[in-house]
mmCIF file of C-alpha atoms in Angstrom:
data_model
loop_
_atom_site.group_PDB
_atom_site.id
_atom_site.type_symbol
_atom_site.label_atom_id
_atom_site.label_comp_id
_atom_site.label_asym_id
_atom_site.label_seq_id
_atom_site.Cartn_x
_atom_site.Cartn_y
_atom_site.Cartn_z
ATOM 1 C CA MET X 8 70.850 -60.054 2.112
ATOM 2 C CA ARG X 9 72.531 -61.785 5.038
ATOM 3 C CA ARG X 10 75.645 -60.454 6.764
ATOM 4 C CA THR X 11 78.123 -63.197 5.827
ATOM 5 C CA THR X 12 81.883 -63.424 5.631
ATOM 6 C CA THR X 13 81.663 -64.310 1.931
ATOM 7 C CA LEU X 14 79.665 -61.227 1.084
ATOM 8 C CA ARG X 15 81.907 -59.021 3.212
ATOM 9 C CA THR X 16 84.906 -60.301 1.270
ATOM 10 C CA ALA X 17 83.157 -59.817 -2.051
ATOM 11 C CA LEU X 18 82.182 -56.259 -1.229
ATOM 12 C CA SER X 19 85.666 -55.425 -0.024
ATOM 13 C CA ALA X 20 87.036 -56.691 -3.323
ATOM 14 C CA LEU X 21 84.365 -55.267 -5.618
ATOM 15 C CA LEU X 22 83.238 -51.927 -4.265
ATOM 16 C CA LEU X 23 85.671 -49.275 -5.412
ATOM 17 C CA LEU X 24 86.257 -45.967 -3.734
ATOM 18 C CA GLY X 25 83.007 -44.111 -4.124
ATOM 19 C CA THR X 26 81.040 -43.213 -1.000
ATOM 20 C CA TRP X 27 78.770 -46.146 -1.394
ATOM 21 C CA ALA X 28 75.174 -46.657 -0.531
ATOM 22 C CA THR X 29 76.418 -49.969 0.787
ATOM 23 C CA ALA X 30 74.709 -53.296 1.082
ATOM 24 C CA SER X 31 73.525 -54.795 4.344
ATOM 25 C CA ALA X 32 76.444 -57.173 3.872
ATOM 26 C CA LEU X 33 78.827 -54.205 4.080
ATOM 27 C CA PRO X 34 82.275 -55.131 5.398
ATOM 28 C CA ALA X 35 82.714 -54.361 9.071
ATOM 29 C CA SER X 36 85.769 -52.295 8.168
ATOM 30 C CA ALA X 37 83.453 -49.867 6.375
ATOM 31 C CA ALA X 38 80.290 -50.063 8.428
ATOM 32 C CA ASP X 39 81.969 -49.962 11.818
ATOM 33 C CA ALA X 40 85.146 -48.002 11.056
ATOM 34 C CA PRO X 41 86.079 -45.752 13.954
ATOM 35 C CA ALA X 42 86.787 -42.116 13.137
ATOM 36 C CA ARG X 43 90.452 -41.418 12.555
ATOM 37 C CA SER X 44 92.148 -38.963 14.855
ATOM 38 C CA THR X 45 91.687 -35.409 13.634
ATOM 39 C CA GLU X 46 95.410 -34.947 14.279
ATOM 40 C CA ALA X 47 96.326 -37.306 11.427
ATOM 41 C CA PRO X 48 96.379 -35.448 8.069
ATOM 42 C CA ALA X 49 95.457 -38.590 6.127
ATOM 43 C CA SER X 50 95.901 -42.333 5.994
ATOM 44 C CA PRO X 51 99.310 -43.682 4.865
ATOM 45 C CA GLU X 52 97.695 -45.046 1.703
ATOM 46 C CA LEU X 53 96.118 -41.687 0.808
ATOM 47 C CA LEU X 54 99.477 -40.034 1.306
ATOM 48 C CA SER X 55 101.052 -42.696 -0.922
ATOM 49 C CA ALA X 56 98.521 -41.942 -3.667
ATOM 50 C CA MET X 57 99.358 -38.247 -3.445
ATOM 51 C CA GLN X 58 103.063 -39.074 -3.592
ATOM 52 C CA ARG X 59 102.506 -41.188 -6.705
ATOM 53 C CA ASP X 60 100.233 -38.806 -8.609
ATOM 54 C CA LEU X 61 101.615 -35.431 -7.486
ATOM 55 C CA ALA X 62 105.322 -36.369 -7.294
ATOM 56 C CA LEU X 63 105.580 -35.461 -3.602
ATOM 57 C CA THR X 64 107.482 -36.876 -0.680
ATOM 58 C CA ARG X 65 105.475 -38.039 2.313
ATOM 59 C CA ASN X 66 106.424 -34.929 4.291
ATOM 60 C CA GLU X 67 105.474 -32.732 1.340
ATOM 61 C CA ALA X 68 102.096 -34.465 1.026
ATOM 62 C CA GLU X 69 101.355 -33.971 4.729
ATOM 63 C CA ALA X 70 102.438 -30.330 4.584
ATOM 64 C CA ARG X 71 100.324 -29.719 1.490
ATOM 65 C CA LEU X 72 97.180 -31.141 3.072
ATOM 66 C CA ALA X 73 97.666 -28.924 6.109
ATOM 67 C CA ALA X 74 98.275 -25.848 3.949
ATOM 68 C CA GLU X 75 95.232 -26.570 1.776
ATOM 69 C CA LYS X 76 93.039 -26.934 4.829
ATOM 70 C CA ALA X 77 94.208 -23.536 6.053
ATOM 71 C CA ALA X 78 93.676 -21.978 2.612
ATOM 72 C CA THR X 79 90.143 -23.341 2.403
ATOM 73 C CA ALA X 80 89.359 -21.903 5.829
ATOM 74 C CA VAL X 81 90.641 -18.421 4.946
ATOM 75 C CA GLU X 82 89.056 -18.147 1.482
ATOM 76 C CA ARG X 83 85.698 -16.755 2.613
ATOM 77 C CA LYS X 84 87.290 -14.106 4.839
ATOM 78 C CA ALA X 85 89.705 -13.076 2.103
ATOM 79 C CA ARG X 86 86.915 -12.765 -0.457
ATOM 80 C CA SER X 87 84.922 -10.612 1.921
ATOM 81 C CA ALA X 88 87.954 -8.408 2.543
ATOM 82 C CA ALA X 89 88.422 -7.914 -1.215
ATOM 83 C CA GLY X 90 84.839 -6.769 -1.646
ATOM 84 C CA SER X 91 83.916 -5.588 -5.139
ATOM 85 C CA ALA X 92 87.613 -5.679 -6.106
ATOM 86 C CA TYR X 93 87.652 -9.491 -5.845
ATOM 87 C CA GLY X 94 89.069 -11.115 -8.983
ATOM 88 C CA GLY X 95 89.139 -14.767 -7.918
ATOM 89 C CA SER X 96 91.467 -16.927 -5.834
ATOM 90 C CA TRP X 97 93.648 -20.012 -6.009
ATOM 91 C CA PHE X 98 95.908 -22.141 -3.837
ATOM 92 C CA ASP X 99 99.592 -21.607 -4.643
ATOM 93 C CA ALA X 100 101.382 -24.899 -4.037
ATOM 94 C CA ASP X 101 104.812 -23.246 -4.080
ATOM 95 C CA SER X 102 104.033 -20.780 -1.297
ATOM 96 C CA GLY X 103 101.487 -22.997 0.456
ATOM 97 C CA ARG X 104 99.056 -20.070 0.673
ATOM 98 C CA LEU X 105 95.810 -18.884 -0.856
ATOM 99 C CA THR X 106 96.324 -16.083 -3.395
ATOM 100 C CA VAL X 107 93.516 -13.602 -4.018
ATOM 101 C CA ALA X 108 93.319 -11.391 -7.114
ATOM 102 C CA VAL X 109 92.163 -7.805 -6.493
ATOM 103 C CA THR X 110 91.627 -4.908 -8.882
ATOM 104 C CA ARG X 111 92.423 -2.161 -6.363
ATOM 105 C CA ALA X 112 95.563 -1.779 -4.263
ATOM 106 C CA ALA X 113 93.494 -0.445 -1.376
ATOM 107 C CA GLN X 114 91.981 -3.922 -0.843
ATOM 108 C CA ALA X 115 95.293 -5.780 -1.041
ATOM 109 C CA ASP X 116 96.301 -5.002 2.543
ATOM 110 C CA ALA X 117 92.889 -6.090 3.824
ATOM 111 C CA VAL X 118 93.267 -9.388 1.987
ATOM 112 C CA ARG X 119 96.764 -9.921 3.377
ATOM 113 C CA ALA X 120 95.453 -9.305 6.884
ATOM 114 C CA THR X 121 93.329 -12.457 6.556
ATOM 115 C CA GLY X 122 96.461 -14.549 5.914
ATOM 116 C CA ALA X 123 96.122 -14.743 2.132
ATOM 117 C CA ALA X 124 98.485 -13.323 -0.478
ATOM 118 C CA ALA X 125 97.181 -10.614 -2.838
ATOM 119 C CA ARG X 126 97.812 -9.967 -6.540
ATOM 120 C CA LEU X 127 96.712 -6.881 -8.487
ATOM 121 C CA VAL X 128 94.805 -7.635 -11.714
ATOM 122 C CA ARG X 129 92.829 -5.695 -14.323
ATOM 123 C CA TYR X 130 89.459 -7.454 -14.290
ATOM 124 C CA ASP X 131 87.257 -8.273 -11.309
ATOM 125 C CA ALA X 132 85.296 -11.512 -10.959
ATOM 126 C CA ARG X 133 82.021 -9.928 -12.067
ATOM 127 C CA GLN X 134 83.576 -8.773 -15.344
ATOM 128 C CA LEU X 135 85.116 -12.176 -15.988
ATOM 129 C CA ASP X 136 81.902 -14.022 -15.107
ATOM 130 C CA ALA X 137 79.931 -11.711 -17.410
ATOM 131 C CA ALA X 138 82.290 -12.544 -20.265
ATOM 132 C CA LYS X 139 81.943 -16.274 -19.595
ATOM 133 C CA ASN X 140 78.152 -15.986 -19.417
ATOM 134 C CA SER X 141 78.153 -14.315 -22.825
ATOM 135 C CA ILE X 142 80.214 -17.177 -24.232
ATOM 136 C CA ASP X 143 77.802 -19.652 -22.622
ATOM 137 C CA ALA X 144 75.068 -18.158 -24.813
ATOM 138 C CA LEU X 145 76.978 -19.037 -27.998
ATOM 139 C CA SER X 146 76.557 -22.316 -29.877
ATOM 140 C CA ALA X 147 79.894 -24.132 -29.632
ATOM 141 C CA PRO X 148 81.152 -26.418 -32.426
ATOM 142 C CA THR X 149 82.580 -29.825 -31.558
ATOM 143 C CA GLY X 150 86.150 -28.534 -31.902
ATOM 144 C CA VAL X 151 85.625 -26.324 -28.840
ATOM 145 C CA ALA X 152 86.114 -28.418 -25.707
ATOM 146 C CA SER X 153 85.332 -26.092 -22.785
ATOM 147 C CA TRP X 154 85.743 -22.621 -21.306
ATOM 148 C CA HIS X 155 86.192 -21.210 -17.814
ATOM 149 C CA VAL X 156 87.334 -18.162 -15.865
ATOM 150 C CA ASP X 157 91.005 -18.459 -14.877
ATOM 151 C CA PRO X 158 91.624 -16.060 -11.972
ATOM 152 C CA LYS X 159 95.389 -16.548 -12.189
ATOM 153 C CA ALA X 160 95.448 -15.530 -15.874
ATOM 154 C CA ASN X 161 92.702 -12.943 -15.214
ATOM 155 C CA LYS X 162 90.987 -14.080 -18.413
ATOM 156 C CA VAL X 163 88.427 -16.515 -19.742
ATOM 157 C CA VAL X 164 90.257 -19.573 -21.059
ATOM 158 C CA VAL X 165 88.723 -21.289 -24.105
ATOM 159 C CA ASN X 166 90.051 -24.821 -24.647
ATOM 160 C CA ILE X 167 89.976 -26.144 -28.199
ATOM 161 C CA VAL X 168 90.784 -29.601 -29.570
ATOM 162 C CA ALA X 169 94.188 -29.346 -31.249
ATOM 163 C CA ALA X 170 93.110 -31.121 -34.438
ATOM 164 C CA HIS X 171 90.299 -28.591 -34.942
ATOM 165 C CA ARG X 172 92.194 -25.365 -34.248
ATOM 166 C CA ASP X 173 92.031 -24.287 -37.896
ATOM 167 C CA ASP X 174 88.388 -25.213 -38.483
ATOM 168 C CA ASN X 175 86.330 -22.293 -39.767
ATOM 169 C CA ASP X 176 83.575 -22.818 -37.194
ATOM 170 C CA VAL X 177 86.121 -22.903 -34.337
ATOM 171 C CA ARG X 178 87.721 -19.683 -35.574
ATOM 172 C CA ALA X 179 84.309 -18.045 -35.864
ATOM 173 C CA PHE X 180 83.428 -19.118 -32.321
ATOM 174 C CA LEU X 181 86.699 -17.702 -30.963
ATOM 175 C CA ALA X 182 86.100 -14.401 -32.748
ATOM 176 C CA ARG X 183 82.680 -14.082 -31.093
ATOM 177 C CA ALA X 184 84.120 -15.161 -27.739
ATOM 178 C CA ARG X 185 86.773 -12.424 -27.870
ATOM 179 C CA GLU X 186 84.031 -9.858 -28.369
ATOM 180 C CA ALA X 187 82.631 -10.871 -24.965
ATOM 181 C CA GLY X 188 85.734 -9.907 -22.979
ATOM 182 C CA PRO X 189 89.318 -10.922 -22.164
ATOM 183 C CA VAL X 190 89.909 -14.380 -23.698
ATOM 184 C CA THR X 191 92.927 -16.625 -24.092
ATOM 185 C CA VAL X 192 92.979 -19.878 -26.064
ATOM 186 C CA ARG X 193 94.572 -23.176 -25.035
ATOM 187 C CA GLN X 194 94.660 -26.554 -26.757
ATOM 188 C CA ILE X 195 93.899 -30.058 -25.494
ATOM 189 C CA PRO X 196 94.730 -33.264 -27.409
ATOM 190 C CA THR X 197 91.268 -34.861 -27.625
ATOM 191 C CA ALA X 198 87.621 -33.934 -27.173
ATOM 192 C CA PRO X 199 85.929 -34.414 -23.769
ATOM 193 C CA ARG X 200 83.672 -37.405 -23.218
ATOM 194 C CA THR X 201 81.621 -38.855 -20.400
ATOM 195 C CA PHE X 202 82.946 -41.895 -18.533
ATOM 196 C CA ALA X 203 80.012 -44.288 -18.441
ATOM 197 C CA ALA X 204 80.672 -47.824 -19.684
ATOM 198 C CA GLY X 205 78.914 -50.991 -20.783
ATOM 199 C CA THR X 206 78.219 -53.629 -18.172
ATOM 200 C CA VAL X 207 81.202 -55.535 -16.808
ATOM 201 C CA GLY X 208 80.841 -58.151 -14.071
ATOM 202 C CA GLY X 209 81.791 -57.170 -10.534
ATOM 203 C CA ASP X 210 81.433 -53.383 -10.656
ATOM 204 C CA PRO X 211 79.469 -51.034 -8.428
ATOM 205 C CA TYR X 212 76.113 -50.294 -10.009
ATOM 206 C CA TYR X 213 74.183 -50.822 -13.181
ATOM 207 C CA THR X 214 71.254 -49.221 -14.923
ATOM 208 C CA GLY X 215 70.211 -50.719 -18.246
ATOM 209 C CA ASN X 216 73.450 -51.560 -20.066
ATOM 210 C CA VAL X 217 75.427 -48.800 -18.341
ATOM 211 C CA ARG X 218 77.923 -49.194 -15.501
ATOM 212 C CA CYS X 219 78.766 -46.200 -13.312
ATOM 213 C CA SER X 220 80.175 -45.473 -9.859
ATOM 214 C CA ILE X 221 78.374 -44.226 -6.767
ATOM 215 C CA GLY X 222 79.425 -40.804 -5.565
ATOM 216 C CA PHE X 223 78.433 -39.854 -2.009
ATOM 217 C CA SER X 224 75.818 -41.055 0.411
ATOM 218 C CA VAL X 225 73.022 -38.671 1.285
ATOM 219 C CA HIS X 226 70.166 -39.236 3.689
ATOM 220 C CA GLY X 227 67.890 -41.603 1.774
ATOM 221 C CA GLY X 228 70.196 -42.435 -1.108
ATOM 222 C CA PHE X 229 73.305 -41.435 -3.028
ATOM 223 C CA VAL X 230 74.355 -38.873 -5.625
ATOM 224 C CA THR X 231 75.987 -39.703 -8.945
ATOM 225 C CA ALA X 232 76.301 -38.462 -12.533
ATOM 226 C CA GLY X 233 73.208 -37.523 -14.514
ATOM 227 C CA HIS X 234 74.348 -39.108 -17.766
ATOM 228 C CA CYS X 235 74.298 -42.511 -16.051
ATOM 229 C CA GLY X 236 70.504 -42.749 -15.961
ATOM 230 C CA ARG X 237 67.209 -40.974 -16.510
ATOM 231 C CA PRO X 238 64.512 -40.339 -13.858
ATOM 232 C CA SER X 239 62.731 -43.513 -12.662
ATOM 233 C CA ALA X 240 65.363 -45.849 -14.160
ATOM 234 C CA ALA X 241 66.042 -48.855 -11.910
ATOM 235 C CA VAL X 242 69.474 -49.228 -10.301
ATOM 236 C CA TYR X 243 71.123 -52.535 -9.382
ATOM 237 C CA GLY X 244 74.164 -53.219 -7.214
ATOM 238 C CA TRP X 245 77.337 -55.153 -7.886
ATOM 239 C CA ASP X 246 75.486 -58.395 -7.180
ATOM 240 C CA ARG X 247 72.568 -57.406 -9.464
ATOM 241 C CA SER X 248 70.216 -56.962 -6.533
ATOM 242 C CA TYR X 249 67.821 -54.019 -6.734
ATOM 243 C CA ILE X 250 68.924 -50.835 -4.905
ATOM 244 C CA GLY X 251 66.406 -48.185 -5.955
ATOM 245 C CA ASN X 252 65.585 -45.757 -8.783
ATOM 246 C CA PHE X 253 66.870 -42.490 -10.166
ATOM 247 C CA GLN X 254 64.758 -39.910 -8.363
ATOM 248 C CA GLY X 255 66.148 -36.968 -10.278
ATOM 249 C CA SER X 256 68.603 -36.623 -13.145
ATOM 250 C CA SER X 257 69.858 -33.795 -15.355
ATOM 251 C CA PHE X 258 72.091 -34.072 -18.443
ATOM 252 C CA PRO X 259 73.211 -32.162 -20.476
ATOM 253 C CA GLY X 260 73.106 -28.650 -19.033
ATOM 254 C CA ASN X 261 74.067 -30.275 -15.740
ATOM 255 C CA ASP X 262 75.487 -33.704 -14.955
ATOM 256 C CA TYR X 263 73.994 -34.797 -11.653
ATOM 257 C CA ALA X 264 71.471 -37.273 -10.308
ATOM 258 C CA TRP X 265 70.379 -38.972 -7.128
ATOM 259 C CA VAL X 266 69.131 -42.479 -6.410
ATOM 260 C CA ASN X 267 66.991 -43.611 -3.491
ATOM 261 C CA VAL X 268 68.249 -46.575 -1.475
ATOM 262 C CA GLY X 269 66.237 -49.442 -0.005
ATOM 263 C CA SER X 270 65.603 -53.178 -0.414
ATOM 264 C CA GLY X 271 68.208 -54.193 2.155
ATOM 265 C CA TRP X 272 70.797 -51.553 1.184
ATOM 266 C CA TRP X 273 71.719 -48.594 3.373
ATOM 267 C CA THR X 274 73.939 -45.531 3.266
ATOM 268 C CA VAL X 275 77.111 -44.667 5.179
ATOM 269 C CA PRO X 276 79.446 -41.618 5.079
ATOM 270 C CA VAL X 277 82.346 -43.619 3.724
ATOM 271 C CA VAL X 278 84.479 -43.773 0.613
ATOM 272 C CA LEU X 279 85.422 -47.457 0.309
ATOM 273 C CA GLY X 280 88.780 -48.727 -0.835
ATOM 274 C CA TRP X 281 89.049 -52.221 -2.380
ATOM 275 C CA GLY X 282 92.069 -52.839 -0.175
ATOM 276 C CA THR X 283 94.064 -50.152 -2.003
ATOM 277 C CA VAL X 284 93.168 -47.300 0.363
ATOM 278 C CA PRO X 285 91.495 -47.625 3.766
ATOM 279 C CA ASP X 286 87.889 -46.549 4.066
ATOM 280 C CA GLN X 287 87.753 -42.741 4.084
ATOM 281 C CA LEU X 288 85.212 -41.031 6.320
ATOM 282 C CA VAL X 289 83.356 -38.081 4.795
ATOM 283 C CA ARG X 290 83.090 -35.207 7.258
ATOM 284 C CA GLY X 291 81.704 -32.374 5.135
ATOM 285 C CA SER X 292 81.699 -30.680 1.739
ATOM 286 C CA ALA X 293 83.880 -27.577 2.093
ATOM 287 C CA GLU X 294 84.955 -26.666 -1.437
ATOM 288 C CA ALA X 295 88.700 -26.810 -2.070
ATOM 289 C CA PRO X 296 90.245 -23.833 -3.913
ATOM 290 C CA VAL X 297 91.811 -23.884 -7.355
ATOM 291 C CA GLY X 298 95.313 -25.347 -6.994
ATOM 292 C CA ALA X 299 94.405 -27.666 -4.095
ATOM 293 C CA SER X 300 94.995 -31.407 -4.274
ATOM 294 C CA VAL X 301 92.021 -33.679 -4.853
ATOM 295 C CA CYS X 302 91.583 -37.447 -5.222
ATOM 296 C CA ARG X 303 89.067 -39.435 -7.247
ATOM 297 C CA SER X 304 87.642 -42.877 -6.866
ATOM 298 C CA GLY X 305 85.767 -44.895 -9.435
ATOM 299 C CA SER X 306 84.898 -48.459 -10.314
ATOM 300 C CA THR X 307 87.388 -48.789 -13.186
ATOM 301 C CA THR X 308 90.607 -47.071 -12.173
ATOM 302 C CA HIS X 309 90.290 -47.060 -8.391
ATOM 303 C CA TRP X 310 92.080 -44.201 -6.613
ATOM 304 C CA HIS X 311 93.953 -41.361 -8.343
ATOM 305 C CA CYS X 312 94.950 -37.868 -7.239
ATOM 306 C CA GLY X 313 95.724 -34.520 -8.848
ATOM 307 C CA THR X 314 94.906 -30.837 -8.428
ATOM 308 C CA VAL X 315 91.938 -28.548 -9.010
ATOM 309 C CA LEU X 316 92.613 -26.685 -12.278
ATOM 310 C CA ALA X 317 89.492 -24.559 -12.731
ATOM 311 C CA LYS X 318 85.970 -23.939 -11.492
ATOM 312 C CA ASN X 319 82.716 -22.968 -13.190
ATOM 313 C CA GLU X 320 83.916 -24.402 -16.498
ATOM 314 C CA THR X 321 81.484 -25.081 -19.327
ATOM 315 C CA VAL X 322 82.231 -28.457 -20.971
ATOM 316 C CA ASN X 323 81.087 -29.086 -24.550
ATOM 317 C CA TYR X 324 80.304 -32.823 -24.711
ATOM 318 C CA SER X 325 78.927 -34.345 -27.897
ATOM 319 C CA GLN X 326 75.542 -34.601 -26.127
ATOM 320 C CA GLY X 327 75.550 -30.857 -25.307
ATOM 321 C CA ALA X 328 77.170 -28.320 -23.004
ATOM 322 C CA VAL X 329 77.338 -28.847 -19.233
ATOM 323 C CA HIS X 330 77.832 -25.813 -16.988
ATOM 324 C CA GLN X 331 79.471 -25.032 -13.635
ATOM 325 C CA MET X 332 81.919 -27.917 -13.706
ATOM 326 C CA THR X 333 85.208 -28.211 -11.806
ATOM 327 C CA LYS X 334 88.243 -29.299 -13.824
ATOM 328 C CA THR X 335 91.069 -31.364 -12.335
ATOM 329 C CA SER X 336 94.310 -33.011 -13.435
ATOM 330 C CA VAL X 337 93.078 -36.404 -12.160
ATOM 331 C CA CYS X 338 92.718 -39.169 -14.765
ATOM 332 C CA ALA X 339 89.635 -41.363 -15.274
ATOM 333 C CA GLU X 340 88.269 -43.990 -17.651
ATOM 334 C CA PRO X 341 84.876 -45.415 -18.713
ATOM 335 C CA GLY X 342 82.935 -46.758 -15.734
ATOM 336 C CA ASP X 343 84.338 -44.116 -13.346
ATOM 337 C CA SER X 344 81.413 -41.770 -14.036
ATOM 338 C CA GLY X 345 79.529 -40.701 -10.932
ATOM 339 C CA GLY X 346 82.372 -41.629 -8.578
ATOM 340 C CA SER X 347 83.705 -39.575 -5.682
ATOM 341 C CA PHE X 348 86.003 -36.586 -5.786
ATOM 342 C CA ILE X 349 87.285 -35.870 -2.286
ATOM 343 C CA SER X 350 89.832 -33.455 -0.827
ATOM 344 C CA GLY X 351 91.064 -34.643 2.566
ATOM 345 C CA ASP X 352 87.809 -35.657 4.239
ATOM 346 C CA GLN X 353 85.659 -33.133 2.337
ATOM 347 C CA ALA X 354 83.362 -34.261 -0.485
ATOM 348 C CA GLN X 355 83.940 -32.244 -3.666
ATOM 349 C CA GLY X 356 81.825 -33.686 -6.473
ATOM 350 C CA VAL X 357 80.878 -36.589 -8.739
ATOM 351 C CA THR X 358 82.868 -37.587 -11.813
ATOM 352 C CA SER X 359 81.378 -36.397 -15.091
ATOM 353 C CA GLY X 360 83.900 -36.902 -17.903
ATOM 354 C CA GLY X 361 87.201 -35.792 -19.345
ATOM 355 C CA TRP X 362 89.845 -36.694 -21.875
ATOM 356 C CA GLY X 363 92.749 -39.137 -21.823
ATOM 357 C CA ASN X 364 93.141 -42.134 -19.524
ATOM 358 C CA CYS X 365 95.101 -43.353 -16.512
ATOM 359 C CA SER X 366 97.888 -44.858 -18.604
ATOM 360 C CA GLY X 367 98.838 -41.788 -20.610
ATOM 361 C CA GLY X 368 97.310 -39.094 -18.407
ATOM 362 C CA GLY X 369 94.429 -36.694 -18.926
ATOM 363 C CA GLN X 370 92.005 -34.347 -17.204
ATOM 364 C CA THR X 371 88.543 -34.752 -15.695
ATOM 365 C CA TRP X 372 85.557 -32.646 -14.720
ATOM 366 C CA HIS X 373 83.292 -33.163 -11.749
ATOM 367 C CA GLN X 374 79.903 -31.719 -10.869
ATOM 368 C CA PRO X 375 80.259 -29.970 -7.485
ATOM 369 C CA VAL X 376 78.445 -31.917 -4.787
ATOM 370 C CA ASN X 377 77.006 -28.853 -3.035
ATOM 371 C CA GLU X 378 75.146 -27.896 -6.201
ATOM 372 C CA ILE X 379 73.576 -31.357 -6.326
ATOM 373 C CA LEU X 380 72.552 -31.210 -2.663
ATOM 374 C CA ASN X 381 70.987 -27.778 -3.128
ATOM 375 C CA ARG X 382 69.194 -28.732 -6.329
ATOM 376 C CA TYR X 383 67.408 -31.728 -4.814
ATOM 377 C CA GLY X 384 67.222 -30.612 -1.177
ATOM 378 C CA LEU X 385 69.473 -33.450 -0.046
ATOM 379 C CA THR X 386 71.665 -33.716 3.045
ATOM 380 C CA LEU X 387 75.141 -35.184 2.750
ATOM 381 C CA GLN X 388 75.701 -38.034 5.181
ATOM 382 C CA THR X 389 78.761 -37.222 7.283
ATOM 383 C CA ALA X 390 80.753 -38.893 10.019
#
């Protein structure tokens, strides 16, 4: 593939925000983009997306990014200070601080000394995780959408599809779940689904008759969603030229995969922007706390932002349960699967599925990127 102006223009128009294993005809704006000043909290376009999706002013968006960065940095110290009394943590957008749940007042002062706020709760994280693990062992009916530990509620939240709340099998499942520990029930309007799509011209990558979005570049390839392709399946780029093959893939149970890159394609630590948002450099994969803002990019709906709602959630897709997912308030639609979730300049995960759409709203889940890297022994490519 030759480096031509035509191909640069095509890629700029066709490659949506997803840290792409980009073609040798990659636009200079992506391949040669200089690092932004570390003093700038984000590009103007990223701030605009946060303003649109989170109902913030520009100053509020900048302040939130700074506060979330500080909260992410303090989380490990605060958890260590809480010790065995740790009950979970979350970013409080109103106070702009990390809040840590503790089961003993003696640890609250130690947590506050790290710069985090402290809240006394009844159950510690080990008790809540044990309850969730017991629920994981149950067979969930289709009317049960997902379940996760909610540190703010200090319970395990079980989400059910509203239309199925009175089903006998859903009621039986909830009765068994309550035997496992502290449980609260919430309703969502529709069942979760994955966001793969049939082939449509001019979108990021194809395998068989499925279109998905690239997540993040790693050394030797890129990571994406597991439901997009099985091991050894061939992968083709937006122009139908061969990129590589799925080297590993897991779904259900997990929803992650990685693809090797060659044949004139290469990888860069960039989330590309179709002219909507400037190319975003990826500088690491520090995990944002619950409550933090996060943005998603995919080949159908481009760039949307929201907040982290939950971690370690089990999602009950029609194909089977997927574990250890992160839930967000960001919307998505078919074809966005595998695309990038990023908080600031830190990679978060690859899009798995959700409910709703970007016209009426909805929620999505992503598979945390660090889990994918650890599973396959991959190294995230960073700027």
